[in-house]
mmCIF file of C-alpha atoms and ligand atoms in Angstrom:
data_model
loop_
_atom_site.group_PDB
_atom_site.id
_atom_site.type_symbol
_atom_site.label_atom_id
_atom_site.label_comp_id
_atom_site.label_asym_id
_atom_site.label_seq_id
_atom_site.Cartn_x
_atom_site.Cartn_y
_atom_site.Cartn_z
ATOM 1 C CA MET A 1 21.283 6.829 52.304
ATOM 2 C CA LYS A 2 19.019 9.818 52.267
ATOM 3 C CA THR A 3 20.889 11.239 49.257
ATOM 4 C CA LEU A 4 20.644 7.918 47.384
ATOM 5 C CA ARG A 5 16.897 7.798 48.023
ATOM 6 C CA MET A 6 16.601 11.370 46.746
ATOM 7 C CA ILE A 7 18.551 10.522 43.587
ATOM 8 C CA LEU A 8 16.432 7.413 42.935
ATOM 9 C CA LEU A 9 13.240 9.383 43.455
ATOM 10 C CA SER A 10 14.386 12.120 41.067
ATOM 11 C CA CYS A 11 15.292 9.517 38.444
ATOM 12 C CA CYS A 12 11.836 7.914 38.723
ATOM 13 C CA LEU A 13 10.194 11.287 38.440
ATOM 14 C CA LEU A 14 12.284 12.241 35.412
ATOM 15 C CA ALA A 15 11.503 8.921 33.703
ATOM 16 C CA MET A 16 7.774 9.395 34.326
ATOM 17 C CA LEU A 17 7.882 12.939 33.023
ATOM 18 C CA SER A 18 9.738 11.997 29.860
ATOM 19 C CA VAL A 19 7.334 9.126 29.089
ATOM 20 C CA THR A 20 4.246 11.321 29.447
ATOM 21 C CA GLY A 21 6.062 14.217 27.817
ATOM 22 C CA LEU A 22 6.979 12.123 24.788
ATOM 23 C CA ALA A 23 3.374 10.985 24.354
ATOM 24 C CA GLN A 24 2.255 14.603 24.364
ATOM 25 C CA THR A 25 4.897 15.914 21.972
ATOM 26 C CA LYS A 26 3.974 13.425 19.234
ATOM 27 C CA SER A 27 2.428 15.396 16.385
ATOM 28 C CA LEU A 28 -1.079 14.633 15.163
ATOM 29 C CA TYR A 29 0.596 13.472 11.935
ATOM 30 C CA GLU A 30 2.534 10.831 13.861
ATOM 31 C CA ARG A 31 -0.475 9.809 15.949
ATOM 32 C CA LEU A 32 -2.543 9.355 12.787
ATOM 33 C CA GLY A 33 0.099 6.922 11.542
ATOM 34 C CA GLY A 34 2.019 9.083 9.049
ATOM 35 C CA LYS A 35 1.610 9.565 5.312
ATOM 36 C CA GLU A 36 0.688 5.958 4.525
ATOM 37 C CA ALA A 37 -2.230 5.970 6.961
ATOM 38 C CA ILE A 38 -3.347 9.433 5.790
ATOM 39 C CA THR A 39 -3.297 8.215 2.165
ATOM 40 C CA LEU A 40 -5.508 5.234 3.066
ATOM 41 C CA VAL A 41 -8.005 7.508 4.816
ATOM 42 C CA VAL A 42 -8.007 10.000 1.904
ATOM 43 C CA ASP A 43 -8.595 7.217 -0.663
ATOM 44 C CA GLU A 44 -11.547 5.934 1.363
ATOM 45 C CA PHE A 45 -12.842 9.475 1.916
ATOM 46 C CA ALA A 46 -12.649 10.300 -1.811
ATOM 47 C CA ALA A 47 -14.419 7.050 -2.758
ATOM 48 C CA ARG A 48 -17.215 7.865 -0.297
ATOM 49 C CA CYS A 49 -17.585 11.415 -1.683
ATOM 50 C CA LEU A 50 -17.706 10.209 -5.289
ATOM 51 C CA ALA A 51 -20.403 7.641 -4.384
ATOM 52 C CA ASP A 52 -22.475 10.147 -2.390
ATOM 53 C CA SER A 53 -25.320 11.648 -4.444
ATOM 54 C CA ARG A 54 -25.567 14.493 -1.896
ATOM 55 C CA ILE A 55 -22.261 15.925 -3.183
ATOM 56 C CA ASN A 56 -20.852 13.977 -6.131
ATOM 57 C CA LYS A 57 -22.080 16.405 -8.819
ATOM 58 C CA LYS A 58 -19.502 18.873 -7.518
ATOM 59 C CA PHE A 59 -16.642 16.535 -8.495
ATOM 60 C CA ALA A 60 -17.784 15.967 -12.112
ATOM 61 C CA LYS A 61 -15.166 18.175 -13.799
ATOM 62 C CA SER A 62 -12.256 17.602 -11.425
ATOM 63 C CA ASP A 63 -9.162 15.430 -11.584
ATOM 64 C CA ALA A 64 -9.528 12.863 -8.790
ATOM 65 C CA ASN A 65 -5.787 12.179 -8.759
ATOM 66 C CA ARG A 66 -4.980 15.854 -8.164
ATOM 67 C CA LEU A 67 -7.658 16.148 -5.485
ATOM 68 C CA LYS A 68 -6.398 13.114 -3.548
ATOM 69 C CA THR A 69 -2.740 14.155 -3.844
ATOM 70 C CA MET A 70 -3.557 17.669 -2.645
ATOM 71 C CA LEU A 71 -5.695 16.412 0.241
ATOM 72 C CA VAL A 72 -2.925 14.119 1.476
ATOM 73 C CA ALA A 73 -0.394 16.981 1.303
ATOM 74 C CA GLN A 74 -2.788 19.374 3.039
ATOM 75 C CA ILE A 75 -3.617 16.984 5.898
ATOM 76 C CA CYS A 76 0.022 15.893 6.223
ATOM 77 C CA GLY A 77 1.231 19.514 6.415
ATOM 78 C CA ALA A 78 -1.583 20.764 8.657
ATOM 79 C CA THR A 79 -1.017 17.998 11.222
ATOM 80 C CA GLY A 80 2.718 18.622 11.619
ATOM 81 C CA GLY A 81 4.002 16.188 8.986
ATOM 82 C CA PRO A 82 6.889 16.736 6.565
ATOM 83 C CA CYS A 83 4.723 17.722 3.553
ATOM 84 C CA GLU A 84 4.376 21.057 1.883
ATOM 85 C CA TYR A 85 0.904 21.850 0.545
ATOM 86 C CA ASN A 86 1.330 23.652 -2.750
ATOM 87 C CA GLY A 87 -2.271 23.504 -3.941
ATOM 88 C CA LEU A 88 -4.801 26.278 -4.206
ATOM 89 C CA ASP A 89 -6.047 28.128 -1.146
ATOM 90 C CA MET A 90 -9.494 26.950 -0.043
ATOM 91 C CA LYS A 91 -11.398 29.982 -1.330
ATOM 92 C CA THR A 92 -9.902 29.721 -4.829
ATOM 93 C CA ALA A 93 -10.232 25.910 -4.967
ATOM 94 C CA HIS A 94 -13.977 26.042 -4.205
ATOM 95 C CA LYS A 95 -14.807 29.248 -6.075
ATOM 96 C CA ASN A 96 -18.051 29.125 -8.102
ATOM 97 C CA MET A 97 -18.744 25.567 -6.907
ATOM 98 C CA GLY A 98 -21.925 26.654 -5.133
ATOM 99 C CA VAL A 99 -21.281 24.473 -2.056
ATOM 100 C CA THR A 100 -24.077 24.665 0.562
ATOM 101 C CA ASP A 101 -23.840 24.213 4.347
ATOM 102 C CA GLY A 102 -25.645 20.881 3.925
ATOM 103 C CA GLU A 103 -23.094 19.696 1.373
ATOM 104 C CA PHE A 104 -20.232 20.731 3.628
ATOM 105 C CA THR A 105 -21.767 18.620 6.438
ATOM 106 C CA ALA A 106 -22.193 15.689 4.034
ATOM 107 C CA LEU A 107 -18.504 15.845 3.115
ATOM 108 C CA VAL A 108 -17.480 15.960 6.783
ATOM 109 C CA GLU A 109 -19.681 12.891 7.420
ATOM 110 C CA ASN A 110 -17.772 11.047 4.704
ATOM 111 C CA LEU A 111 -14.487 12.011 6.314
ATOM 112 C CA VAL A 112 -15.729 10.763 9.692
ATOM 113 C CA GLY A 113 -16.834 7.522 8.003
ATOM 114 C CA ALA A 114 -13.361 7.041 6.506
ATOM 115 C CA LEU A 115 -11.631 7.800 9.836
ATOM 116 C CA ASP A 116 -13.963 5.350 11.607
ATOM 117 C CA LYS A 117 -13.267 2.646 9.039
ATOM 118 C CA TYR A 118 -9.580 2.853 9.935
ATOM 119 C CA LYS A 119 -10.393 3.057 13.651
ATOM 120 C CA VAL A 120 -8.783 6.455 14.184
ATOM 121 C CA PRO A 121 -9.290 7.189 17.921
ATOM 122 C CA GLU A 122 -11.818 9.801 19.010
ATOM 123 C CA ALA A 123 -9.171 12.318 20.214
ATOM 124 C CA GLU A 124 -7.245 12.338 16.909
ATOM 125 C CA LYS A 125 -10.498 12.453 14.919
ATOM 126 C CA LYS A 126 -11.648 15.470 16.892
ATOM 127 C CA GLU A 127 -8.291 17.203 16.484
ATOM 128 C CA LEU A 128 -8.256 16.700 12.705
ATOM 129 C CA LEU A 129 -11.865 17.855 12.283
ATOM 130 C CA GLY A 130 -11.017 20.831 14.504
ATOM 131 C CA ALA A 131 -8.165 21.778 12.141
ATOM 132 C CA LEU A 132 -10.357 21.533 9.010
ATOM 133 C CA GLY A 133 -13.587 23.002 10.420
ATOM 134 C CA PRO A 134 -12.456 26.675 10.300
ATOM 135 C CA MET A 135 -12.048 26.354 6.503
ATOM 136 C CA LYS A 136 -15.842 26.187 6.124
ATOM 137 C CA GLY A 137 -16.182 29.954 5.680
ATOM 138 C CA ASP A 138 -13.924 29.839 2.606
ATOM 139 C CA ILE A 139 -15.684 26.837 1.053
ATOM 140 C CA VAL A 140 -19.440 27.327 1.541
ATOM 141 C CA GLU A 141 -20.927 29.818 -0.917
ATOM 142 C CA VAL A 142 -24.650 29.097 -0.455
ATOM 143 C CA GLN A 143 -26.409 29.162 2.879
ATOM 144 C CA GLY A 144 -28.873 26.350 3.620
ATOM 145 C CA ASN A 145 -29.156 22.630 4.200
ATOM 146 C CA GLU A 146 -29.887 21.680 0.629
ATOM 147 C CA THR A 147 -27.750 18.884 -0.806
ATOM 148 C CA GLY A 148 -27.223 17.433 -4.297
ATOM 149 C CA THR A 149 -27.147 20.862 -5.907
ATOM 150 C CA ALA A 150 -25.749 21.169 -9.427
ATOM 151 C CA LEU A 151 -22.210 22.281 -10.218
ATOM 152 C CA PRO A 152 -22.587 25.794 -11.664
ATOM 153 C CA LYS A 153 -21.485 26.185 -15.308
ATOM 154 C CA LYS A 154 -19.080 28.954 -14.326
ATOM 155 C CA PHE A 155 -16.974 26.608 -12.168
ATOM 156 C CA LYS A 156 -13.498 26.127 -13.655
ATOM 157 C CA PRO A 157 -11.533 23.111 -12.386
ATOM 158 C CA ALA A 158 -7.816 23.331 -11.602
ATOM 159 C CA PRO A 159 -5.543 21.672 -14.184
ATOM 160 C CA PRO A 160 -4.927 17.930 -13.723
ATOM 161 C CA LEU A 161 -1.639 17.035 -12.015
ATOM 162 C CA LYS A 162 -0.118 15.689 -15.263
ATOM 163 C CA ALA A 163 -0.713 18.995 -17.043
ATOM 164 C CA MET A 164 0.807 20.870 -14.091
ATOM 165 C CA LYS A 165 3.935 18.691 -14.200
ATOM 166 C CA GLU A 166 4.346 19.124 -17.978
ATOM 167 C CA HIS A 167 4.013 22.889 -17.590
ATOM 168 C CA LYS A 168 6.647 22.938 -14.820
ATOM 169 C CA ASP A 169 9.048 20.708 -16.831
ATOM 170 C CA LYS A 170 8.687 22.932 -19.919
ATOM 171 C CA LYS A 171 9.284 26.032 -17.816
ATOM 172 C CA SER A 172 12.418 24.653 -16.144
ATOM 173 C CA LYS A 173 13.811 23.576 -19.583
ATOM 174 C CA LYS A 174 13.191 27.101 -20.875
ATOM 175 C CA ASP A 175 14.774 28.647 -17.737
ATOM 176 C CA LYS A 176 17.867 26.440 -18.183
ATOM 177 C CA LYS A 177 18.253 27.600 -21.819
ATOM 178 C CA ASN A 178 18.174 31.281 -20.817
HETATM 179 C C1 HEM B 1 -12.968 21.173 5.270
HETATM 180 C C2 HEM B 1 -13.464 20.771 4.119
HETATM 181 C C3 HEM B 1 -12.687 20.700 2.841
HETATM 182 C C4 HEM B 1 -11.338 20.630 2.648
HETATM 183 C C5 HEM B 1 -10.233 20.572 3.692
HETATM 184 C C6 HEM B 1 -11.110 20.577 1.219
HETATM 185 C C7 HEM B 1 -9.870 20.505 0.636
HETATM 186 C C8 HEM B 1 -9.647 20.567 -0.718
HETATM 187 C C9 HEM B 1 -8.351 20.601 -1.360
HETATM 188 C C10 HEM B 1 -7.015 20.542 -0.626
HETATM 189 C C11 HEM B 1 -8.541 20.673 -2.687
HETATM 190 C C12 HEM B 1 -7.446 20.685 -3.786
HETATM 191 C C13 HEM B 1 -7.090 22.096 -4.235
HETATM 192 C C14 HEM B 1 -6.212 22.067 -5.483
HETATM 193 O O1 HEM B 1 -6.506 21.314 -6.428
HETATM 194 O O2 HEM B 1 -5.209 22.814 -5.539
HETATM 195 C C15 HEM B 1 -9.970 20.672 -2.900
HETATM 196 C C16 HEM B 1 -10.573 20.701 -4.131
HETATM 197 C C17 HEM B 1 -11.891 20.376 -4.338
HETATM 198 N N1 HEM B 1 -12.870 20.286 -3.373
HETATM 199 FE FE1 HEM B 1 -12.621 20.524 -1.412
HETATM 200 N N2 HEM B 1 -12.318 20.628 0.579
HETATM 201 C C18 HEM B 1 -13.307 20.692 1.529
HETATM 202 C C19 HEM B 1 -14.661 20.764 1.297
HETATM 203 C C20 HEM B 1 -15.257 20.512 0.087
HETATM 204 C C21 HEM B 1 -16.675 20.383 -0.140
HETATM 205 C C22 HEM B 1 -17.746 20.550 0.942
HETATM 206 C C23 HEM B 1 -16.852 20.072 -1.464
HETATM 207 C C24 HEM B 1 -18.094 19.798 -2.224
HETATM 208 C C25 HEM B 1 -19.191 19.319 -1.716
HETATM 209 C C26 HEM B 1 -15.535 20.034 -2.068
HETATM 210 C C27 HEM B 1 -15.266 19.759 -3.369
HETATM 211 C C28 HEM B 1 -14.049 19.930 -3.982
HETATM 212 C C29 HEM B 1 -13.819 19.769 -5.422
HETATM 213 C C30 HEM B 1 -14.844 19.375 -6.475
HETATM 214 C C31 HEM B 1 -12.466 20.061 -5.637
HETATM 215 C C32 HEM B 1 -11.723 20.076 -6.979
HETATM 216 C C33 HEM B 1 -11.616 21.503 -7.489
HETATM 217 C C34 HEM B 1 -10.981 21.607 -8.869
HETATM 218 O O3 HEM B 1 -11.070 20.686 -9.662
HETATM 219 O O4 HEM B 1 -10.375 22.652 -9.144
HETATM 220 N N3 HEM B 1 -14.598 20.314 -1.090
HETATM 221 N N4 HEM B 1 -10.610 20.626 -1.701
#
């Protein structure tokens, strides 16, 4: 009887541990709702940035499709999802853009707005912002709270996704020939 009680107790304990354990081992990617949910948030985030006069001058020369695709891949990969981010590193991507501290904050506010729209819980929101926050040093080039600053003439945007694909296709055709 005593042994049976011990076995039952151990089973209960194991079940409890595995339930709480499972909840904890879920990646942030899974808790955010996977790639579909991340894509919805990124679309909303991008729309907010493009409509925000505090930062939208910075996006004037860039391919929105590339930016959104890269952001989804970056967030998916950084949160433990199955994506590989093959875009530029943050320093190169934002080089000569003249981003200020104030503009960085404005962009983060738009991300928070998008996460709130889709009711992402506080814990997941904090975790995602915590993963992106350390990138600030590679992105901000101008100290100060000014916003709405012009995009410097020397900024060179990355090629649009279509051009990248054509270049890759051409290269692989050439490689096959050789
Ligand atoms: C933590 C904050 C940020 C993250 C995680 C982030 C992430 C990214 C990523 C993944 C790309 C794509 C790189 C590629 O095309 O290979 C990108 C590009 C870009 N980002 Fe950011 N970014 C951040 C902050 C900002 C801020 C504050 C601004 C401006 C106010 C900005 C403006 C842009 C623009 C205009 C591009 C396109 C660059 C181009 O056309 O080459 N980003 N960013």
